[in-house]
Structure formats: structure tokens, C-alpha cells
């Protein structure tokens, strides 16, 4: 096949700048071949090189005595959880592929993150996801009533004629059209189906997640997939091409043309034209094949014959070869004629850049090749010995008897261009900070507003989603989807079989017992996990929003009885070349970093997904963070729903932040749904206050005093109370509804005038507004319940620790009844549950 001539136009099509191309020529000392140009393109894409984000990522805390494999070292981070056991976990995105082909984009997102885990030597035991879509209903979403001047007066970027953020554009002030709703529902349905298909077929429980709907994600959904696996310390596998002379094996299904240059596609703006052109960049997944590959690889690792292993994910064979060689400081030579191919006449370019799924590259200790062949033949999987490890430091690729690639491995893998982008605070931020509640009437129909909030898809029950997932396979799920955080058991059969276990079972061991804890003596561990990010908060104040994302995740863990171990992040951002957008990214990372430091949750790795924007504008900055924690004892596991009639209900934390001029209503679900506004500085996130709350809550839980705990987040106190009454399931579709009688009369005094002002004429913008009390989203608050006899003890202990605490009611009845200084209202739980439980199903019907 004749390769095209390298021209400036061809270089530009590969998303390389003239300067980057000149650097590639300098590295090679010659003009690159077409295949080499493709390799530079994918390896120097943002997806693989982090060239625009490396300076920011260096600010994350990444060290801890418990970290065994840290951020940037390998395909996933690994943390010690005691007794010689460790967990590997990571989150990654598949946003652009899911926008083009939602089902396949989501399936291969799950498949890719699962491979990142078992390539470390860990057995994958659970999955989590974080999803964002355009609206699926026309409720809320700033749909034309009371739209703020900030939303109407878009501030243009200094470097482009498009708005700095989609939510500044006039599209946010208009109802979603029927065509847009239909497309959003199609993307939502396709992504959820894809996640369910891959996870269910592979046999891994999807135990937690989050789903938000906002116009900013219309046409550019976010699909972030997380996986966690388990292994012994000595089973950690490195992705390094060690041992000169060692053979290199390709294992797994044959290479096709699907997924061609997917990493490069993920590193450019998403337009209708690019989506259509890059439809072939979306991979096709086969979960049954991946299950076989996983089991075969784990069995092979137990033989001790593996010197290094890496999956062929982004950039396919290209990334796995050059990265493994770079990590080991070696060279690697492969022969493409030996690579299994399922399409005829594939070019060198296609074979090297294909992202066909479920493939692994394994370096084997010389002389032990037959073990690879035997095990992969046993699992009926293709294998091929395609190369050898050298001492040249170069990645060399031969095809058809010709040398088609010769590139210094470390130069292309570790020495990509790094940019320090300009950051400018967008003009809209000043208007956001100046926003006040003047002219916004206080809440007059609290029950109606509560029902609207409970039915808003971003708050409503996600049962339509998680009922499609098998969240109990392998019988390790302790807390199922629907509470603040998922909790799973790390059981003896969660661990991969070790080399010593294998020798004992085959009768080949010189000792009768393995040196590590056996499955018979294994002590189970309890691991909690959650994923969080309020993109509206981050848009309105990236720094505070970044802190809030970490804080809410850690608060969710605390409500479940867990102490944080570590975090993994997914920076879903727009175009870094635009200074205002890069400022959003920089400030949100600053907030994330401070949050992770405060809660001793070091970042073990993650993913950067930039260029998330469609022709209508960029997404809200969405730095998703997943935090993993450990629950010390089974009796400490706590869930969010109320338990028994007569229990006391206590609010930990300030009911309303009086120092906040808009009292926790900035960026709130209440403002968005009831008043059609996406505006105002979000609630302040004081990390010291949050740490004190979490420590106090964990102490109360470990003392056996807490029966339920639920954090106050979107929708505020009223939504948290309602969810505590209606969120428990007795069976698959059978709720357990248990009411509550709440007295907030000593907490706040509602205004009684339609303009929101008090009877004495003072400003309605006061801590006594009813909407602020019920629906404000002041940070660091948790609703707990305990035995009535323990209520005084709990309140006093909290206050001694410096946490405001007050008993606000008791559990019981069949309704949620609330009394404030000037109002009394109630609603049957059946009505609240119907609005919350069935909202998404009705929208998708």
C-alpha cells in the first residue's frame, strides 16, 4: 500500500501543530513515515500525553503510607487495606465515543477501565459510573422564567466568537425542543444500556454512581467509568517491558479497523462533522471475550512467567509498546505480520493505531513461552509471539519485511510537549458574585416545591438506571445503589489465585501452606465508594465547586461509616486554548487538590477529558471525583433511611450559613427548578468545618449511637428529610415508607410577605427565609437518626466536638410533616415517593 506524502495539511489533520511536527522531525532526525506520523498524533494527543494538564496535575496530593502504586506510575493506583491485601482503582472517560455511538461508547468505556484494573494483577470486583446528559424533561433547566442577566448577556471568549460557557448562551433561556429531548433520551438510554450490557455480561456488579441532566451537556454527554479490583501485595504487576531478550506476546482477539485513532478523536472539539468522520473511531466491545481474557491473564500471572503486562487501550498497540519500553528503559521490536488481524490488507498505520478491544500485550520471561500458549489455548483465546525486548531504547516496528517505525520510546512516551496555558477569569464571574435574592419571592408552596424538586431528574431516584445493572453479582454488595455510598465486602474469593495457592492446589509446593493469608483464614474487608461533582457549583465558582466535589464525596463516605483512603479524578473540561475556560480548569483543580489534602485522600490516578463542547458551546467544568474508603467493622455500616418509629432526628451542622449573603441558595436546585435561574455564588465550603463534622459523625457511628445518616446536598434539608423517609427498598420494587414529624420553628423564622421581606420591612434576604431553610444547600450538614434515649447524648457529644447539633424531630407516621416559625405543612409519603421514584421512568416512557 502506498503511503501518502507528509504535507502540512496531513499534519494538521492529525492534530499536530507545526511546532509539534518540527519536534517530531527533530527526534527522528528525518521526515516521519505515515505510520510514525499517526503514532506521534495519538501519543501526543491530550488523551495520552496530558500536555495541557500536566502542570495542574502536579498540584494534587499523591503520597500516603498506604499507597503502593501512585499516580502516573501505572495503569491504575494501588492502596494497601491491611493484612497484605490491596485495592486497585481508577476512573476514566468515554465521552466523545458515547456522543457518537452511545451504546458502544459506553460498553467500551466499561471494558477499558476493567482492563486497567486486571492488567495490574487485580481481580475486578465492582464498577461505578458518573453520567451527564442534556435535559430529558422541560422542568427546570432555566427554561425561560426569571432567566438572569448573566445567562442572557453572554461574555465572549477573547480568543473565539463562541460563548465562554454554554450556560451563558441564550440556549439556556429557552425550553428544550422536542427534537433535543428525544436525542437526549436516546443518548441516555443508549449509554445506560451499554453500561448494563458490558457489566452484566462480564459479571461485575455496578454498585453506585450519579446522573445529572443539564443543557450544558446537550450533544456532549459525559460518561465516566470507575472500576475497583483486589489483589495481594506480591501480585502487583507492572506495565514495563523488562528483560532484554524476553519475548513479547499479543493475546486476545484479532485486530480490526474499529477504534482507529480513538485517542486523537477524544482530543478535539466535538462537531457534527467530526462526529460523522470519526464514527469509525468508536470501538466495539465484547464483554464475554474480556471475561475470558481477564481469567486467562490472572491465571498466567499466577505462574510467575510474566515480566510485564499492559492492555491495548487508548492508541492500541502503539501505546502499549512504547509506554512499556519507556517505563523499563528498554527497547521493543514487533512484527506486524504476526499480529492477528480480522480484516484483510490492513496497513501498518491501521494495525498500530487500531483500538480494537479486549487485547493485551504481555512480556514473558524467556524460556516460559509454552505456559502462555498452554493457558491461552485452554481459554480458547488467540495468542501470538510478535516481538522481543531489546536494549536499543527504540520502538521498532516491521511490516512486510520493512522497518516502518523507528522511534525512541522514551522520547514519545514521556517527553511530549507540555504547555503552560493562559488563564483569565471570565467576566461572568463578577456578575455571579453580585447576584442577590432581591426580587425573588420566598417559598409560598413548600410541598409543591418539594415535589417538583424530588421529581427533577437530577435529584429523582435513579432506579430506572440501576435496575438495569446487576449490582449483586458475586455476592459482595453490602449497601446497594440508593444510599449515600456503596459498600462492598472484600471476600476471600475476591482475590486472584496466587502462585503459592496454585502450587499447593497442584501438589507442587515444597511447603504445605502458602506464606500469605490463605482463603480459609482471610479476614473480610469492607470498602465504601462514591462519585461526586456538582457541575453547576463548579461553573459558578470553580474553586469552591472543586472543594465541594471532594467534600461531598467524603461526607457520603462518612455517612456510610467509612474513612477515606484515596481518590481518583476525571477532569471533564472544555477547550484549554481559551483562557477563560482554562481558568475554570485551573481553579477547579486547585479546589480539588485542597479538598483531597484536607481529607487525606491522595489522588492515585485518573483521567483528563478536554475539548468537551459542541457547536452550541462548552460544557460546565465537571471535575468528577471518586473517593474510596474503608469501614472498620460491619456494625459501622450506615445507610441513609430512617429505621424505627420513635427514633430522634438530629441535624448536624448549621441549618443556614448566615455569613452567606444568599444563604446557600446560589447554584441550588431550588433556584434552577423553581425560579429558572442558574446563578449566584455556590455555598461556601469550609474544609476545617467539614473535617470536624466528618470526624464527629464517624465517632458517633463507631460508638453505636447512629441508626441512619444522610448528607444534605442538592435540594437542601427538605429533600434530605424526604429521601430519608422514602429511599429504603424492602424488595426490588417495594419501598419501605416511614414518616417523620419535623419542628424547625426554633431553627428559622419564615417571612410572610410575597416579596420575601419581613413584616417589619427588613430585607427578605435573611437567614429566616423559608426557601433558604428548606431548600438552601449550605455545606457540611447531615441528617442523622438515633434512639430517642440517645438524642441528648448525641447532641452534647457533637457540640463538644465543635459541631452545631439540634434535635429537629422524630421518626414515625405515614407523612412528612414540617413545622417552621410561620408555617406548617405535610405530605403523604406515597405522593412524595411517586414523584421521586417514577420521574425518570415517566420521562423515558
JSON list of C-alpha atoms in Angstrom, two decimals, residues 259-379:
[
{"chain": "A", "resi": 259, "resn": "UNK", "atom": "CA", "xyz": [-11.49, 2.31, 17.13]},
{"chain": "A", "resi": 260, "resn": "UNK", "atom": "CA", "xyz": [-8.97, 3.71, 14.67]},
{"chain": "A", "resi": 261, "resn": "UNK", "atom": "CA", "xyz": [-7.21, 6.73, 16.25]},
{"chain": "A", "resi": 262, "resn": "UNK", "atom": "CA", "xyz": [-9.78, 6.99, 19.03]},
{"chain": "A", "resi": 263, "resn": "UNK", "atom": "CA", "xyz": [-7.34, 8.80, 21.35]},
{"chain": "A", "resi": 264, "resn": "UNK", "atom": "CA", "xyz": [-6.88, 11.57, 18.79]},
{"chain": "A", "resi": 265, "resn": "UNK", "atom": "CA", "xyz": [-10.65, 11.82, 18.28]},
{"chain": "A", "resi": 266, "resn": "UNK", "atom": "CA", "xyz": [-11.10, 12.30, 22.02]},
{"chain": "A", "resi": 267, "resn": "UNK", "atom": "CA", "xyz": [-8.66, 15.21, 21.93]},
{"chain": "A", "resi": 268, "resn": "UNK", "atom": "CA", "xyz": [-10.51, 17.57, 19.61]},
{"chain": "A", "resi": 269, "resn": "UNK", "atom": "CA", "xyz": [-13.72, 19.58, 19.72]},
{"chain": "A", "resi": 270, "resn": "UNK", "atom": "CA", "xyz": [-16.85, 17.56, 19.01]},
{"chain": "A", "resi": 271, "resn": "UNK", "atom": "CA", "xyz": [-18.74, 18.85, 15.98]},
{"chain": "A", "resi": 272, "resn": "UNK", "atom": "CA", "xyz": [-21.32, 17.24, 13.70]},
{"chain": "A", "resi": 273, "resn": "UNK", "atom": "CA", "xyz": [-18.66, 16.92, 11.02]},
{"chain": "A", "resi": 274, "resn": "UNK", "atom": "CA", "xyz": [-16.03, 15.42, 13.31]},
{"chain": "A", "resi": 275, "resn": "UNK", "atom": "CA", "xyz": [-18.56, 13.03, 14.83]},
{"chain": "A", "resi": 276, "resn": "UNK", "atom": "CA", "xyz": [-19.56, 11.69, 11.44]},
{"chain": "A", "resi": 277, "resn": "UNK", "atom": "CA", "xyz": [-15.97, 11.45, 10.23]},
{"chain": "A", "resi": 278, "resn": "UNK", "atom": "CA", "xyz": [-14.85, 9.68, 13.40]},
{"chain": "A", "resi": 279, "resn": "UNK", "atom": "CA", "xyz": [-17.70, 7.20, 13.74]},
{"chain": "A", "resi": 280, "resn": "UNK", "atom": "CA", "xyz": [-15.09, 4.54, 12.98]},
{"chain": "A", "resi": 281, "resn": "UNK", "atom": "CA", "xyz": [-13.08, 5.76, 15.99]},
{"chain": "A", "resi": 282, "resn": "UNK", "atom": "CA", "xyz": [-15.68, 4.21, 18.28]},
{"chain": "A", "resi": 283, "resn": "UNK", "atom": "CA", "xyz": [-14.61, 0.76, 19.39]},
{"chain": "A", "resi": 284, "resn": "UNK", "atom": "CA", "xyz": [-16.83, -2.30, 19.55]},
{"chain": "A", "resi": 285, "resn": "UNK", "atom": "CA", "xyz": [-16.81, -4.25, 22.81]},
{"chain": "A", "resi": 286, "resn": "UNK", "atom": "CA", "xyz": [-17.26, -7.95, 23.59]},
{"chain": "A", "resi": 287, "resn": "UNK", "atom": "CA", "xyz": [-17.69, -8.47, 27.36]},
{"chain": "A", "resi": 288, "resn": "UNK", "atom": "CA", "xyz": [-17.65, -12.25, 27.10]},
{"chain": "A", "resi": 289, "resn": "UNK", "atom": "CA", "xyz": [-14.29, -12.10, 25.36]},
{"chain": "A", "resi": 290, "resn": "UNK", "atom": "CA", "xyz": [-13.00, -9.72, 28.03]},
{"chain": "A", "resi": 291, "resn": "UNK", "atom": "CA", "xyz": [-14.05, -12.12, 30.78]},
{"chain": "A", "resi": 292, "resn": "UNK", "atom": "CA", "xyz": [-12.02, -14.87, 29.14]},
{"chain": "A", "resi": 293, "resn": "UNK", "atom": "CA", "xyz": [-9.02, -12.57, 28.69]},
{"chain": "A", "resi": 294, "resn": "UNK", "atom": "CA", "xyz": [-9.25, -11.47, 32.33]},
{"chain": "A", "resi": 295, "resn": "UNK", "atom": "CA", "xyz": [-9.34, -15.01, 33.69]},
{"chain": "A", "resi": 296, "resn": "UNK", "atom": "CA", "xyz": [-6.57, -16.18, 31.38]},
{"chain": "A", "resi": 297, "resn": "UNK", "atom": "CA", "xyz": [-4.34, -13.23, 32.33]},
{"chain": "A", "resi": 298, "resn": "UNK", "atom": "CA", "xyz": [-4.88, -13.73, 36.06]},
{"chain": "A", "resi": 299, "resn": "UNK", "atom": "CA", "xyz": [-4.12, -17.44, 35.70]},
{"chain": "A", "resi": 300, "resn": "UNK", "atom": "CA", "xyz": [-1.00, -16.63, 33.71]},
{"chain": "A", "resi": 301, "resn": "UNK", "atom": "CA", "xyz": [0.17, -14.15, 36.34]},
{"chain": "A", "resi": 302, "resn": "UNK", "atom": "CA", "xyz": [-0.07, -16.87, 38.98]},
{"chain": "A", "resi": 303, "resn": "UNK", "atom": "CA", "xyz": [2.58, -18.89, 37.12]},
{"chain": "A", "resi": 304, "resn": "UNK", "atom": "CA", "xyz": [5.20, -16.19, 37.66]},
{"chain": "A", "resi": 305, "resn": "UNK", "atom": "CA", "xyz": [6.18, -16.22, 34.00]},
{"chain": "A", "resi": 306, "resn": "UNK", "atom": "CA", "xyz": [5.06, -12.63, 33.28]},
{"chain": "A", "resi": 307, "resn": "UNK", "atom": "CA", "xyz": [7.71, -9.90, 33.25]},
{"chain": "A", "resi": 308, "resn": "UNK", "atom": "CA", "xyz": [5.27, -7.09, 32.32]},
{"chain": "A", "resi": 309, "resn": "UNK", "atom": "CA", "xyz": [1.74, -6.60, 31.06]},
{"chain": "A", "resi": 310, "resn": "UNK", "atom": "CA", "xyz": [-0.40, -3.79, 29.69]},
{"chain": "A", "resi": 311, "resn": "UNK", "atom": "CA", "xyz": [-3.73, -3.56, 27.96]},
{"chain": "A", "resi": 312, "resn": "UNK", "atom": "CA", "xyz": [-4.10, -2.11, 24.49]},
{"chain": "A", "resi": 313, "resn": "UNK", "atom": "CA", "xyz": [-6.42, 0.76, 25.38]},
{"chain": "A", "resi": 314, "resn": "UNK", "atom": "CA", "xyz": [-6.13, 4.28, 24.02]},
{"chain": "A", "resi": 315, "resn": "UNK", "atom": "CA", "xyz": [-3.77, 4.27, 20.99]},
{"chain": "A", "resi": 316, "resn": "UNK", "atom": "CA", "xyz": [-3.87, 0.46, 20.95]},
{"chain": "A", "resi": 317, "resn": "UNK", "atom": "CA", "xyz": [-0.68, -1.39, 20.09]},
{"chain": "A", "resi": 318, "resn": "UNK", "atom": "CA", "xyz": [1.17, 1.93, 19.82]},
{"chain": "A", "resi": 319, "resn": "UNK", "atom": "CA", "xyz": [0.66, 3.00, 23.41]},
{"chain": "A", "resi": 320, "resn": "UNK", "atom": "CA", "xyz": [1.30, -0.41, 24.97]},
{"chain": "A", "resi": 321, "resn": "UNK", "atom": "CA", "xyz": [4.61, -0.96, 23.15]},
{"chain": "A", "resi": 322, "resn": "UNK", "atom": "CA", "xyz": [6.24, 2.44, 23.61]},
{"chain": "A", "resi": 323, "resn": "UNK", "atom": "CA", "xyz": [4.97, 3.01, 27.16]},
{"chain": "A", "resi": 324, "resn": "UNK", "atom": "CA", "xyz": [6.12, -0.39, 28.38]},
{"chain": "A", "resi": 325, "resn": "UNK", "atom": "CA", "xyz": [9.55, 0.15, 26.86]},
{"chain": "A", "resi": 326, "resn": "UNK", "atom": "CA", "xyz": [9.79, 3.66, 28.26]},
{"chain": "A", "resi": 327, "resn": "UNK", "atom": "CA", "xyz": [8.94, 2.52, 31.80]},
{"chain": "A", "resi": 328, "resn": "UNK", "atom": "CA", "xyz": [11.67, -0.12, 31.71]},
{"chain": "A", "resi": 329, "resn": "UNK", "atom": "CA", "xyz": [14.25, 1.95, 29.83]},
{"chain": "A", "resi": 330, "resn": "UNK", "atom": "CA", "xyz": [14.46, -0.76, 27.19]},
{"chain": "A", "resi": 331, "resn": "UNK", "atom": "CA", "xyz": [13.59, -1.09, 23.53]},
{"chain": "A", "resi": 332, "resn": "UNK", "atom": "CA", "xyz": [10.97, -3.22, 21.83]},
{"chain": "A", "resi": 333, "resn": "UNK", "atom": "CA", "xyz": [10.70, -4.72, 18.35]},
{"chain": "A", "resi": 334, "resn": "UNK", "atom": "CA", "xyz": [7.49, -6.16, 16.95]},
{"chain": "A", "resi": 335, "resn": "UNK", "atom": "CA", "xyz": [6.47, -7.75, 13.65]},
{"chain": "A", "resi": 336, "resn": "UNK", "atom": "CA", "xyz": [3.04, -6.69, 12.40]},
{"chain": "A", "resi": 337, "resn": "UNK", "atom": "CA", "xyz": [2.71, -9.70, 10.10]},
{"chain": "A", "resi": 338, "resn": "UNK", "atom": "CA", "xyz": [2.41, -11.79, 13.26]},
{"chain": "A", "resi": 339, "resn": "UNK", "atom": "CA", "xyz": [-0.38, -9.66, 14.75]},
{"chain": "A", "resi": 340, "resn": "UNK", "atom": "CA", "xyz": [-3.75, -11.45, 14.45]},
{"chain": "A", "resi": 341, "resn": "UNK", "atom": "CA", "xyz": [-5.92, -9.44, 12.04]},
{"chain": "A", "resi": 342, "resn": "UNK", "atom": "CA", "xyz": [-9.60, -9.81, 11.29]},
{"chain": "A", "resi": 343, "resn": "UNK", "atom": "CA", "xyz": [-9.64, -7.51, 8.26]},
{"chain": "A", "resi": 344, "resn": "UNK", "atom": "CA", "xyz": [-7.68, -8.16, 5.05]},
{"chain": "A", "resi": 345, "resn": "UNK", "atom": "CA", "xyz": [-4.87, -5.94, 3.81]},
{"chain": "A", "resi": 346, "resn": "UNK", "atom": "CA", "xyz": [-4.58, -3.82, 6.94]},
{"chain": "A", "resi": 347, "resn": "UNK", "atom": "CA", "xyz": [-1.87, -1.18, 6.71]},
{"chain": "A", "resi": 348, "resn": "UNK", "atom": "CA", "xyz": [0.84, -0.57, 9.28]},
{"chain": "A", "resi": 349, "resn": "UNK", "atom": "CA", "xyz": [-0.96, 2.63, 10.25]},
{"chain": "A", "resi": 350, "resn": "UNK", "atom": "CA", "xyz": [-4.24, 0.78, 10.85]},
{"chain": "A", "resi": 351, "resn": "UNK", "atom": "CA", "xyz": [-2.71, -2.05, 12.86]},
{"chain": "A", "resi": 352, "resn": "UNK", "atom": "CA", "xyz": [-0.69, 0.25, 15.11]},
{"chain": "A", "resi": 353, "resn": "UNK", "atom": "CA", "xyz": [-3.49, 2.76, 15.75]},
{"chain": "A", "resi": 354, "resn": "UNK", "atom": "CA", "xyz": [-6.48, 0.41, 15.96]},
{"chain": "A", "resi": 355, "resn": "UNK", "atom": "CA", "xyz": [-8.23, 0.39, 19.33]},
{"chain": "A", "resi": 356, "resn": "UNK", "atom": "CA", "xyz": [-9.96, -2.95, 18.91]},
{"chain": "A", "resi": 357, "resn": "UNK", "atom": "CA", "xyz": [-10.98, -4.11, 22.34]},
{"chain": "A", "resi": 358, "resn": "UNK", "atom": "CA", "xyz": [-10.02, -6.85, 24.80]},
{"chain": "A", "resi": 359, "resn": "UNK", "atom": "CA", "xyz": [-6.36, -7.09, 23.72]},
{"chain": "A", "resi": 360, "resn": "UNK", "atom": "CA", "xyz": [-3.29, -7.32, 25.95]},
{"chain": "A", "resi": 361, "resn": "UNK", "atom": "CA", "xyz": [0.47, -7.09, 25.43]},
{"chain": "A", "resi": 362, "resn": "UNK", "atom": "CA", "xyz": [2.50, -9.39, 27.67]},
{"chain": "A", "resi": 363, "resn": "UNK", "atom": "CA", "xyz": [6.25, -9.63, 28.15]},
{"chain": "A", "resi": 364, "resn": "UNK", "atom": "CA", "xyz": [7.19, -13.18, 29.19]},
{"chain": "A", "resi": 365, "resn": "UNK", "atom": "CA", "xyz": [10.35, -14.45, 30.83]},
{"chain": "A", "resi": 366, "resn": "UNK", "atom": "CA", "xyz": [12.42, -16.15, 28.15]},
{"chain": "A", "resi": 367, "resn": "UNK", "atom": "CA", "xyz": [12.04, -19.90, 28.21]},
{"chain": "A", "resi": 368, "resn": "UNK", "atom": "CA", "xyz": [8.49, -19.83, 29.57]},
{"chain": "A", "resi": 369, "resn": "UNK", "atom": "CA", "xyz": [6.66, -19.24, 26.33]},
{"chain": "A", "resi": 370, "resn": "UNK", "atom": "CA", "xyz": [4.87, -22.59, 26.46]},
{"chain": "A", "resi": 371, "resn": "UNK", "atom": "CA", "xyz": [2.98, -21.57, 29.60]},
{"chain": "A", "resi": 372, "resn": "UNK", "atom": "CA", "xyz": [1.44, -18.64, 27.75]},
{"chain": "A", "resi": 373, "resn": "UNK", "atom": "CA", "xyz": [0.44, -20.85, 24.85]},
{"chain": "A", "resi": 374, "resn": "UNK", "atom": "CA", "xyz": [-0.99, -23.55, 27.11]},
{"chain": "A", "resi": 375, "resn": "UNK", "atom": "CA", "xyz": [-3.11, -21.20, 29.21]},
{"chain": "A", "resi": 376, "resn": "UNK", "atom": "CA", "xyz": [-4.49, -19.15, 26.32]},
{"chain": "A", "resi": 377, "resn": "UNK", "atom": "CA", "xyz": [-5.21, -22.32, 24.34]},
{"chain": "A", "resi": 378, "resn": "UNK", "atom": "CA", "xyz": [-7.09, -23.61, 27.38]},
{"chain": "A", "resi": 379, "resn": "UNK", "atom": "CA", "xyz": [-9.27, -20.47, 27.38]}
]
